[in-house]
Coordinates of C-alpha atoms and ligand atoms in Angstrom, one line a residue:
M1 CA 0.0 0.0 0.0
T2 CA 1.4 3.4 -0.9
A3 CA 0.0 6.1 1.3
E4 CA 2.8 8.5 0.5
R5 CA 4.2 8.6 -3.0
D6 CA 7.2 10.4 -4.5
H7 CA 6.0 13.1 -6.8
S8 CA 9.1 15.2 -6.5
A9 CA 10.3 14.5 -10.1
K10 CA 8.3 15.0 -13.2
A11 CA 8.7 12.2 -15.7
S12 CA 11.6 13.2 -17.8
R13 CA 10.1 11.5 -20.8
P14 CA 6.7 10.1 -21.4
R15 CA 6.1 6.5 -20.1
S16 CA 5.1 5.6 -23.6
G17 CA 8.6 6.3 -24.8
A18 CA 9.6 2.9 -23.3
W19 CA 7.6 1.5 -26.2
F20 CA 8.0 4.0 -29.0
A21 CA 11.2 6.0 -28.6
A22 CA 13.8 3.4 -29.4
E23 CA 15.4 3.2 -32.8
A24 CA 15.7 0.0 -34.9
R25 CA 13.8 -3.1 -34.0
A26 CA 13.2 -2.2 -30.3
G27 CA 10.9 0.7 -31.4
M28 CA 9.9 -0.5 -34.8
I29 CA 8.1 -3.5 -33.4
Y30 CA 5.7 -1.3 -31.5
R31 CA 5.4 1.6 -34.0
S32 CA 4.9 -0.5 -37.1
W33 CA 1.9 -2.4 -35.7
L34 CA 0.2 0.7 -34.5
R35 CA 0.7 2.3 -37.9
A36 CA -1.6 -0.4 -39.3
E37 CA -4.3 1.9 -38.0
G38 CA -3.1 4.6 -40.4
F39 CA -1.4 7.0 -38.1
T40 CA 1.3 9.4 -39.4
P41 CA 4.8 9.0 -37.8
E42 CA 4.4 12.3 -35.8
V43 CA 2.3 10.4 -33.2
F44 CA 5.5 8.8 -32.0
D45 CA 7.4 12.1 -31.5
G46 CA 7.1 11.9 -27.7
R47 CA 3.7 13.5 -27.3
P48 CA 1.5 12.1 -24.5
V49 CA -0.3 8.9 -25.4
I50 CA -3.8 9.1 -23.9
G51 CA -5.9 6.0 -23.4
I52 CA -9.6 6.4 -23.5
A53 CA -11.1 3.6 -21.4
N54 CA -14.6 3.2 -22.8
S55 CA -17.3 1.2 -21.0
W56 CA -19.6 1.4 -24.0
S57 CA -21.9 -1.6 -24.5
E58 CA -25.3 -2.3 -25.9
L59 CA -25.8 -4.4 -22.7
T60 CA -25.4 -1.2 -20.7
P61 CA -28.0 1.2 -22.0
C62 CA -26.8 3.9 -19.6
N63 CA -23.4 3.9 -21.4
V64 CA -24.5 3.2 -25.0
H65 CA -23.6 6.7 -26.2
L66 CA -20.1 6.7 -24.9
R67 CA -18.5 6.1 -28.3
A68 CA -19.8 9.5 -29.3
V69 CA -18.4 10.9 -26.1
A70 CA -15.1 9.3 -26.8
D71 CA -15.0 11.1 -30.2
A72 CA -15.3 14.4 -28.4
V73 CA -12.5 13.4 -26.0
K74 CA -10.3 12.6 -29.0
R75 CA -10.9 16.0 -30.5
G76 CA -9.6 17.5 -27.3
V77 CA -6.6 15.2 -27.0
W78 CA -5.5 16.0 -30.6
Q79 CA -6.1 19.7 -30.0
A80 CA -3.8 19.7 -27.0
G81 CA -1.0 17.8 -28.8
G82 CA -1.7 14.3 -27.5
F83 CA -2.2 11.0 -29.2
P84 CA -5.5 9.4 -28.2
L85 CA -6.1 5.6 -28.3
E86 CA -9.6 4.4 -27.4
F87 CA -10.0 0.9 -25.9
P88 CA -13.0 -1.1 -24.7
T89 CA -13.3 -2.2 -21.1
M90 CA -15.7 -4.5 -19.4
S91 CA -19.1 -2.8 -18.9
L92 CA -21.6 -3.3 -16.1
G93 CA -25.3 -2.8 -16.9
E94 CA -27.0 -2.4 -13.6
S95 CA -30.5 -3.3 -14.9
L96 CA -29.5 -6.4 -16.8
M97 CA -26.7 -8.2 -15.0
R98 CA -27.3 -11.2 -12.7
P99 CA -27.0 -12.0 -9.9
T100 CA -26.0 -8.3 -9.5
A101 CA -23.7 -5.9 -11.2
M102 CA -21.9 -5.3 -7.9
L103 CA -20.5 -8.8 -8.1
F104 CA -18.4 -7.6 -11.1
R105 CA -17.3 -4.1 -9.9
N106 CA -14.0 -5.5 -8.6
L107 CA -13.5 -7.6 -11.8
M108 CA -13.9 -4.5 -13.9
A109 CA -11.6 -2.5 -11.6
M110 CA -9.0 -5.3 -12.0
E111 CA -9.4 -5.4 -15.7
V112 CA -9.1 -1.6 -16.2
E113 CA -6.1 -1.5 -13.9
E114 CA -4.3 -4.2 -15.9
L115 CA -5.2 -2.7 -19.3
V116 CA -3.9 0.7 -18.3
R117 CA -0.7 -0.6 -16.9
A118 CA 0.0 -3.1 -19.7
N119 CA -0.3 -0.6 -22.5
P120 CA 1.9 2.3 -23.7
L121 CA -0.2 5.0 -22.0
D122 CA 0.9 8.2 -20.3
G123 CA -2.6 9.1 -19.1
V124 CA -6.1 7.9 -19.3
V125 CA -9.6 9.3 -19.7
L126 CA -12.2 7.2 -18.0
L127 CA -15.6 7.0 -19.6
S128 CA -18.3 5.6 -17.3
G129 CA -21.9 6.1 -16.5
C130 CA -23.9 3.2 -15.0
D131 CA -23.7 2.7 -11.3
K132 CA -20.7 0.4 -10.9
T133 CA -18.7 1.5 -13.9
T134 CA -17.7 4.8 -12.2
P135 CA -16.3 3.4 -9.0
A136 CA -14.7 0.5 -10.8
M137 CA -12.8 2.9 -13.0
L138 CA -11.8 5.2 -10.1
M139 CA -10.5 2.1 -8.2
A140 CA -8.4 1.1 -11.2
A141 CA -7.1 4.7 -11.7
A142 CA -6.2 4.9 -8.0
S143 CA -4.2 1.6 -8.2
V144 CA -2.3 2.4 -11.4
D145 CA -1.8 6.1 -10.5
L146 CA -1.2 7.4 -14.0
P147 CA -2.7 10.9 -14.7
A148 CA -6.4 10.3 -15.1
I149 CA -9.6 12.3 -15.7
M150 CA -13.1 10.9 -15.6
V151 CA -16.0 11.8 -17.9
T152 CA -19.3 10.3 -16.8
G153 CA -21.9 9.9 -19.5
G154 CA -24.5 12.1 -18.0
P155 CA -28.1 11.5 -16.9
M156 CA -31.1 10.7 -19.1
L157 CA -33.6 13.5 -19.7
N158 CA -36.4 13.7 -17.1
G159 CA -38.9 10.8 -17.4
K160 CA -42.5 11.8 -18.2
Y161 CA -45.8 10.1 -17.6
R162 CA -49.3 11.7 -17.8
G163 CA -47.8 15.2 -17.6
A164 CA -45.7 14.5 -14.5
D165 CA -42.0 13.8 -14.0
V166 CA -41.1 10.2 -13.3
G167 CA -37.7 9.1 -12.0
S168 CA -35.8 6.1 -13.1
G169 CA -35.9 3.5 -10.4
T170 CA -37.8 5.6 -7.8
H171 CA -41.0 5.3 -9.8
V172 CA -40.4 1.7 -10.6
W173 CA -40.7 1.0 -6.8
R174 CA -43.6 3.3 -6.5
F175 CA -45.5 1.8 -9.4
E176 CA -44.8 -1.7 -8.1
Q177 CA -46.4 -0.8 -4.8
E178 CA -49.4 0.6 -6.7
L179 CA -49.7 -2.5 -8.9
V180 CA -49.5 -4.9 -5.9
A181 CA -52.1 -2.8 -4.1
G182 CA -54.4 -2.9 -7.1
R183 CA -54.3 0.8 -7.7
M184 CA -52.6 0.6 -11.0
S185 CA -53.1 -1.7 -13.9
Q186 CA -50.4 -3.6 -15.9
E187 CA -51.4 -1.6 -19.0
E188 CA -50.7 1.6 -17.1
C189 CA -47.4 0.3 -16.0
V190 CA -46.4 -0.5 -19.6
A191 CA -47.4 3.0 -20.6
A192 CA -45.4 4.5 -17.7
E193 CA -42.2 2.5 -18.6
S194 CA -42.2 3.9 -22.1
G195 CA -41.8 7.5 -20.8
M196 CA -39.3 6.6 -18.1
A197 CA -36.2 6.3 -20.2
R198 CA -36.5 9.0 -22.9
S199 CA -32.9 9.3 -23.9
C200 CA -29.4 7.8 -23.6
G201 CA -27.7 8.4 -20.2
H202 CA -27.8 6.9 -16.8
C203 CA -30.7 7.0 -14.2
M204 CA -31.8 10.7 -13.8
T205 CA -32.7 10.4 -10.1
M206 CA -30.1 11.0 -7.5
G207 CA -29.4 7.3 -7.6
T208 CA -26.1 5.6 -7.5
A209 CA -25.0 6.7 -11.0
S210 CA -25.8 10.3 -10.4
T211 CA -24.3 10.2 -6.9
M212 CA -21.0 8.6 -8.1
A213 CA -20.8 11.1 -11.0
C214 CA -21.1 13.8 -8.3
M215 CA -18.6 12.0 -6.1
A216 CA -16.1 11.9 -9.0
E217 CA -16.6 15.7 -9.4
A218 CA -16.4 16.3 -5.6
L219 CA -13.2 14.2 -5.4
G220 CA -11.7 16.4 -8.1
M221 CA -11.5 13.7 -10.7
Q222 CA -13.9 15.2 -13.3
L223 CA -14.3 18.7 -14.6
P224 CA -16.6 21.1 -12.7
G225 CA -20.2 20.8 -13.8
S226 CA -19.6 17.5 -15.6
A227 CA -21.7 15.4 -13.4
A228 CA -25.0 17.0 -14.3
W229 CA -25.0 17.8 -18.1
P230 CA -27.6 15.4 -19.5
A231 CA -26.3 12.8 -21.9
A232 CA -28.3 14.3 -24.7
D233 CA -27.1 17.9 -24.1
S234 CA -24.4 19.2 -26.5
R235 CA -22.6 20.5 -23.5
R236 CA -21.9 16.9 -22.4
Y237 CA -19.7 16.8 -25.5
V238 CA -18.1 20.1 -24.8
T239 CA -17.1 18.9 -21.3
A240 CA -15.7 15.7 -22.9
Q241 CA -13.6 17.7 -25.4
S242 CA -12.3 19.8 -22.5
A243 CA -11.4 16.7 -20.6
G244 CA -9.5 15.5 -23.6
Q245 CA -7.5 18.8 -23.6
R246 CA -7.0 18.7 -19.9
I247 CA -5.6 15.1 -19.7
V248 CA -2.7 16.1 -22.0
E249 CA -1.9 18.9 -19.6
L250 CA -2.3 16.6 -16.6
V251 CA 0.4 14.3 -18.1
R252 CA 2.7 17.2 -18.6
E253 CA 2.1 18.4 -15.0
D254 CA 2.4 14.8 -13.7
L255 CA -0.8 15.4 -11.6
R256 CA -1.8 12.0 -10.6
P257 CA -4.9 10.5 -8.8
S258 CA -2.9 10.0 -5.6
R259 CA -2.3 13.7 -5.4
I260 CA -6.0 14.5 -6.1
M261 CA -7.8 11.8 -4.2
T262 CA -6.4 12.7 -0.8
R263 CA -8.0 12.4 2.6
Q264 CA -9.2 16.0 2.1
A265 CA -10.9 15.0 -1.1
F266 CA -12.7 12.1 0.5
E267 CA -13.9 14.4 3.3
N268 CA -15.2 16.8 0.7
A269 CA -17.0 14.0 -1.1
I270 CA -18.6 12.7 2.0
R271 CA -20.0 16.1 2.9
V272 CA -21.2 16.7 -0.6
N273 CA -22.9 13.3 -0.6
A274 CA -24.8 14.4 2.5
A275 CA -25.9 17.7 0.8
I276 CA -27.1 16.1 -2.4
G277 CA -29.0 13.3 -0.6
G278 CA -26.8 10.8 -2.3
S279 CA -26.9 7.1 -2.5
T280 CA -25.9 4.7 0.4
N281 CA -23.8 2.9 -2.2
A282 CA -21.4 5.8 -2.2
V283 CA -20.3 4.7 1.3
I284 CA -19.1 1.3 -0.1
H285 CA -17.5 2.7 -3.2
L286 CA -15.7 5.6 -1.5
L287 CA -14.3 3.1 1.1
A288 CA -13.1 0.9 -1.7
I289 CA -11.4 3.7 -3.7
A290 CA -9.7 5.1 -0.6
G291 CA -8.5 1.6 0.2
R292 CA -6.7 1.5 -3.2
L293 CA -4.9 4.7 -2.3
G294 CA -4.0 3.9 1.3
V295 CA -6.1 6.9 2.4
P296 CA -7.4 6.1 5.9
L297 CA -11.2 6.2 5.8
S298 CA -13.7 4.4 8.1
L299 CA -17.4 3.9 8.2
D300 CA -17.7 6.3 11.2
D301 CA -16.2 9.1 9.1
F302 CA -19.3 9.1 7.0
D303 CA -21.5 9.7 10.0
E304 CA -19.3 12.2 11.7
L305 CA -18.5 14.3 8.6
A306 CA -22.1 14.3 7.3
R307 CA -23.8 15.2 10.6
P308 CA -23.4 18.9 10.4
V309 CA -24.4 19.1 6.7
P310 CA -28.0 19.7 5.7
T311 CA -29.6 18.3 2.6
L312 CA -29.6 21.0 -0.1
V313 CA -30.6 19.2 -3.2
N314 CA -34.2 18.4 -3.7
L315 CA -34.0 15.4 -6.0
M316 CA -35.7 12.0 -6.0
P317 CA -35.6 9.6 -4.2
S318 CA -35.4 12.0 -1.2
G319 CA -37.1 14.9 -2.9
R320 CA -39.0 16.2 -5.9
F321 CA -36.8 17.0 -8.9
L322 CA -34.5 15.2 -11.3
M323 CA -31.0 15.6 -12.7
E324 CA -32.1 17.7 -15.6
D325 CA -33.5 20.2 -13.1
F326 CA -30.3 20.0 -11.1
C327 CA -28.2 20.8 -14.2
Y328 CA -30.3 23.8 -15.1
A329 CA -30.2 25.0 -11.5
G330 CA -26.4 25.2 -11.7
G331 CA -25.3 21.6 -10.8
L332 CA -22.7 20.5 -8.3
P333 CA -20.5 23.7 -8.4
V334 CA -23.4 25.5 -6.8
V335 CA -23.7 22.9 -4.0
M336 CA -19.9 23.0 -3.4
R337 CA -19.9 26.8 -3.3
E338 CA -22.8 26.7 -0.8
L339 CA -20.8 24.3 1.4
T340 CA -17.8 26.6 1.5
D341 CA -17.7 26.4 5.3
F342 CA -17.7 22.6 5.3
L343 CA -15.2 21.8 2.6
H344 CA -11.4 21.9 2.1
N345 CA -11.5 24.8 -0.3
E346 CA -7.7 24.6 -1.0
H347 CA -8.1 21.2 -2.5
V348 CA -6.8 20.9 -6.1
G349 CA -8.5 18.6 -8.6
V350 CA -8.0 17.9 -12.3
T351 CA -8.5 21.5 -13.1
G352 CA -5.2 22.3 -11.4
K353 CA -7.0 25.1 -9.5
T354 CA -8.2 25.1 -5.9
L355 CA -11.8 24.2 -5.2
A356 CA -12.4 27.8 -4.1
E357 CA -11.2 29.1 -7.5
T358 CA -13.1 26.4 -9.3
V359 CA -16.6 27.2 -7.9
A360 CA -16.1 31.0 -7.3
G361 CA -18.4 31.9 -10.2
A362 CA -21.1 29.3 -9.5
E363 CA -24.6 30.8 -9.3
C364 CA -27.9 29.1 -8.4
W365 CA -30.7 29.5 -10.9
N366 CA -33.4 27.7 -9.0
R367 CA -33.6 27.6 -5.3
D368 CA -36.4 25.0 -5.3
V369 CA -33.9 22.5 -6.7
I370 CA -30.7 23.6 -4.9
A371 CA -31.5 25.2 -1.6
S372 CA -29.3 27.6 0.3
L373 CA -27.7 26.7 3.6
D374 CA -30.0 29.2 5.4
D375 CA -33.1 27.4 4.1
P376 CA -32.2 23.8 3.4
V377 CA -34.4 21.0 2.1
Q378 CA -33.8 18.9 5.2
P379 CA -31.9 19.9 8.3
A380 CA -28.4 19.0 9.3
G381 CA -28.0 15.4 10.3
S382 CA -30.5 14.0 7.8
G383 CA -28.0 12.2 5.6
T384 CA -26.8 8.6 5.8
A385 CA -26.5 7.5 9.4
V386 CA -24.1 4.8 10.6
L387 CA -25.6 2.5 13.2
R388 CA -23.9 0.3 15.8
G389 CA -25.2 -2.3 18.1
N390 CA -25.2 -6.0 18.9
L391 CA -27.0 -6.7 15.6
C392 CA -24.3 -4.9 13.6
P393 CA -21.0 -4.8 15.5
N394 CA -19.2 -3.5 12.4
G395 CA -21.9 -1.1 11.4
A396 CA -24.9 -0.7 9.2
V397 CA -26.3 2.3 7.4
V398 CA -29.7 4.0 6.9
K399 CA -30.5 6.8 4.6
Q400 CA -32.5 9.2 6.8
S401 CA -33.6 11.6 4.0
A402 CA -35.3 8.7 2.2
A403 CA -36.9 7.1 5.4
S404 CA -40.1 7.8 7.2
P405 CA -39.5 10.1 10.2
H406 CA -41.9 8.2 12.4
L407 CA -40.0 5.0 12.0
L408 CA -36.5 6.3 12.8
K409 CA -37.2 5.3 16.4
H410 CA -39.0 2.0 16.3
R411 CA -39.2 -1.2 18.4
G412 CA -40.8 -4.2 16.7
Q413 CA -40.8 -8.0 16.5
A414 CA -38.7 -9.6 13.8
L415 CA -40.0 -11.6 10.9
V416 CA -36.9 -13.3 9.5
F417 CA -36.2 -14.7 6.1
D418 CA -33.0 -16.6 5.1
S419 CA -33.1 -15.2 1.5
I420 CA -35.0 -12.7 -0.5
E421 CA -36.4 -15.5 -2.6
D422 CA -37.9 -17.0 0.6
Y423 CA -39.5 -13.6 1.3
H424 CA -40.9 -13.2 -2.2
Q425 CA -42.6 -16.6 -2.0
V426 CA -44.8 -15.6 0.9
A427 CA -45.0 -11.8 0.5
G428 CA -48.4 -12.0 -1.2
R429 CA -50.0 -14.4 1.3
D430 CA -53.0 -13.2 3.4
D431 CA -51.9 -15.4 6.3
L432 CA -48.4 -13.9 6.6
P433 CA -48.0 -13.1 10.3
V434 CA -47.1 -9.5 9.8
E435 CA -48.2 -6.1 11.1
A436 CA -47.1 -2.6 10.1
S437 CA -45.0 -2.6 13.3
T438 CA -43.2 -5.8 12.4
I439 CA -39.5 -5.5 11.4
L440 CA -38.8 -7.5 8.3
V441 CA -35.3 -9.1 8.3
V442 CA -33.7 -10.6 5.2
R443 CA -30.3 -12.2 5.4
G444 CA -28.0 -14.1 3.1
A445 CA -27.7 -11.0 0.8
G446 CA -24.3 -9.7 1.8
P447 CA -21.1 -9.7 -0.3
K448 CA -20.2 -13.4 0.4
G449 CA -23.7 -14.7 0.9
Y450 CA -25.5 -13.9 -2.3
P451 CA -22.8 -13.4 -3.6
G452 CA -22.3 -9.8 -4.6
M453 CA -24.5 -7.9 -2.2
P454 CA -27.5 -7.2 -4.4
E455 CA -29.8 -4.1 -4.2
I456 CA -32.7 -5.8 -2.5
G457 CA -32.7 -4.0 0.8
N458 CA -35.8 -1.9 -0.1
F459 CA -37.9 -5.0 -0.9
V460 CA -41.6 -4.5 -1.5
L461 CA -43.9 -4.6 1.5
P462 CA -46.2 -7.6 2.1
R463 CA -49.3 -7.3 -0.2
K464 CA -51.8 -7.4 2.6
L465 CA -50.2 -4.3 4.3
L466 CA -50.0 -2.4 1.0
E467 CA -53.7 -3.1 0.5
R468 CA -54.3 -1.5 3.9
G469 CA -52.4 1.6 2.8
V470 CA -49.2 0.9 4.7
T471 CA -46.4 2.6 2.7
D472 CA -43.3 1.9 4.8
M473 CA -41.9 -0.5 7.4
V474 CA -38.6 -1.0 9.0
R475 CA -36.6 -3.5 6.9
I476 CA -33.1 -4.8 7.9
S477 CA -30.7 -6.7 5.7
D478 CA -27.1 -7.3 4.8
A479 CA -27.9 -6.2 1.3
R480 CA -27.6 -2.8 -0.4
M481 CA -30.4 -0.7 -1.8
S482 CA -30.6 0.9 -5.2
G483 CA -29.7 4.6 -4.9
T484 CA -33.1 5.3 -6.4
G485 CA -34.8 3.4 -3.6
F486 CA -36.5 4.8 -0.5
G487 CA -38.0 3.7 2.8
T488 CA -36.8 3.0 6.4
V489 CA -34.3 0.4 5.4
V490 CA -31.3 -0.6 7.4
L491 CA -28.6 -1.8 5.0
H492 CA -25.0 -3.1 4.8
V493 CA -25.3 -5.0 8.2
A494 CA -21.8 -6.1 9.0
P495 CA -20.6 -8.7 9.5
E496 CA -23.1 -10.2 7.1
S497 CA -24.9 -13.4 8.1
A498 CA -22.9 -15.7 5.8
A499 CA -19.8 -14.5 7.6
G500 CA -21.3 -15.4 11.0
G501 CA -22.5 -11.9 11.9
P502 CA -25.3 -11.7 14.6
L503 CA -27.8 -11.2 11.8
A504 CA -27.4 -15.0 11.3
F505 CA -28.8 -15.6 14.8
V506 CA -32.0 -13.5 14.8
R507 CA -35.2 -15.5 15.0
S508 CA -38.8 -14.5 14.1
G509 CA -40.4 -13.1 17.2
D510 CA -37.2 -11.5 18.6
W511 CA -37.6 -7.9 19.6
I512 CA -35.4 -5.3 17.8
Q513 CA -34.9 -1.7 18.7
L514 CA -34.0 0.8 16.0
D515 CA -32.9 4.2 17.3
V516 CA -31.4 6.3 14.5
P517 CA -31.0 9.5 16.5
A518 CA -28.9 7.4 19.0
R519 CA -27.3 5.6 16.1
T520 CA -28.1 2.2 17.6
L521 CA -29.6 -1.1 16.3
T522 CA -30.2 -3.5 19.1
L523 CA -31.3 -7.1 19.1
E524 CA -33.0 -7.7 22.5
V525 CA -31.6 -11.1 23.1
N526 CA -29.1 -11.6 25.9
E527 CA -25.5 -12.6 25.2
R528 CA -25.9 -16.1 26.7
E529 CA -28.8 -16.9 24.3
L530 CA -26.9 -15.4 21.4
A531 CA -23.9 -17.6 22.2
R532 CA -26.1 -20.6 22.4
R533 CA -27.5 -19.9 18.9
R534 CA -24.0 -19.2 17.6
A535 CA -22.8 -22.5 18.8
G536 CA -25.4 -24.3 16.7
W537 CA -24.6 -22.3 13.5
A538 CA -22.5 -23.5 10.6
P539 CA -21.5 -21.2 7.7
P540 CA -23.3 -21.8 4.5
P541 CA -21.3 -23.6 1.8
C542 CA -19.7 -21.3 -0.8
S543 CA -22.3 -20.6 -3.4
S544 CA -19.8 -20.8 -6.3
S545 CA -17.5 -23.7 -7.0
R546 CA -15.5 -22.1 -9.8
G547 CA -14.4 -19.1 -11.7
Y548 CA -14.6 -15.4 -10.7
A549 CA -17.6 -15.9 -8.4
R550 CA -15.6 -18.3 -6.3
L551 CA -12.6 -16.0 -6.3
Y552 CA -14.9 -13.2 -5.2
S553 CA -16.6 -15.2 -2.5
E554 CA -13.3 -16.3 -1.0
H555 CA -11.7 -12.9 -1.0
V556 CA -14.3 -10.2 -0.8
L557 CA -14.1 -7.9 2.2
Q558 CA -17.2 -6.9 4.2
A559 CA -19.3 -3.8 3.4
D560 CA -17.7 -1.7 6.1
Q561 CA -14.4 -2.2 4.3
G562 CA -15.7 -1.3 0.8
A563 CA -16.3 -4.9 -0.4
D564 CA -13.1 -4.9 -2.4
L565 CA -11.1 -8.1 -2.9
D566 CA -8.6 -8.4 -0.1
F567 CA -5.7 -8.8 -2.6
L568 CA -6.7 -5.6 -4.6
V569 CA -6.5 -3.2 -1.6
G570 CA -3.6 -0.9 -2.1
A571 CA -1.8 0.5 -5.1
S572 CA 0.2 -1.3 -7.8
G573 CA 1.7 1.6 -9.7
A574 CA 2.3 1.9 -13.4
D575 CA 5.6 0.0 -13.7
V576 CA 5.7 -3.0 -15.9
P577 CA 8.3 -5.3 -14.4
R578 CA 9.2 -7.2 -17.6
H579 CA 8.6 -7.0 -21.3
N580 CA 9.1 -9.6 -24.1
H581 CA 10.9 -7.7 -26.8
Ligands
FES601 FE1 -27.6 2.3 -15.2 FE2 -29.5 3.2 -13.3 S1 -29.4 1.3 -14.5 S2 -27.6 4.0 -13.9

């Protein structure tokens, strides 16, 4: 792990010179094959070679426009005197991949890391969009530590149905509840879905993709304002071209991710996440990225740093608006300017300027969408809370801004399910022994247990309660929740049940006390009884016998450590120890 790195000397020649600069066979062998693509010889004159890591895929609708974005990046790289080379990476389509895209985040991070290191690149532009593609690329960039800049693909245009805005994900959960309760027909659902995804781009709620785009900007890894430009807006391509220009300068300045993604940057990002009402998934991803850099960051940092910060951004799932509105209101620079008193304003990101300089001119054009500190959307302390207690010794999280205030202090009896499939089998039954005060517990959905820690934590309520008009209940799991989801859901319980955490020992009928203001989650079962249950417990067999899923299950860390693979924590650097020519 490399917490401190030597940046005292600028690279005397580009890294790519080790491939292209040599005369005779040693250089010819690299240059000649690349000239098969029709480049003139000047591209090998020592100019920075810029990789464009593209997660474009027709299996990832959120990223399907990234080839056009890459063209804009290339324009900028050529303009600034660099040599751009686009290459495909693995892509993770959140909506399609099974068992869950999160299972593959670390695989994509590993793949991008290896590709960047193995090739003759001096810097890299990271093109991402859908939820996991952004953290995977940041993790890779952190480990290789070559100059890097991110360009996220931007959100879809606002969804529309019957004259009203509908948010991706958020309205899927709402419409599902209406359908189960018999207040909406299947035909109406089909009509609604056709207006939900009106353009290319990622989910346009403040879900995980929008959150991670904002986190990339708050960390200083993408240009100011980049997170919010809609995918269909011409300014998305302007910002991509600017990023292409800037990466060439970043190589010349030798400004690397390890100098940008510092402890100060993570503190800024955590506070920004509180102000935007961002996804709980940001907790896991930021922990994983910090782990690659050797930046000390703990789960408790998220609670402590976020507590004094009010929610300023009024976006679904916590609020009313969508990313298009956020963009037109001024986007993240407005939020970061508003948070001046909470942020490290001297922090320098990919712009090469301080944060204070970067956001100095930011103006808010709609206070309904981005509130001021004096009149916030929700008061300080309404962001993601970190819970502790005998049910979650290593922590759990709950997104207060998306929860029901009356349930934030709640005592109820547990109804326990060993898997989400077990729950779904009975959720529609009239004889399910459940009341609105019941606490629903689903286990077996953590990183090892599922495997991959799926987004099922905000599972739909039992049908008979939905029919009675119940809209929220306390739900507890070792799973994650979609960033577009909502409800009083306790997530990321660690250790997970498959790793022998106390969640494995809860039984239906046990009393559980949730006290979010006190940050506690308590299973009201005494230690002796818990020890007795633990003695009779055996870990479930590994769910995968081969391949990547087995590697993942054997090496994945718990949620409070970012769910990275244990052998990927830390940096690797850009050096290639051997070559074959
Ligand atoms: Fe890709 Fe939501 S499914 S961002």
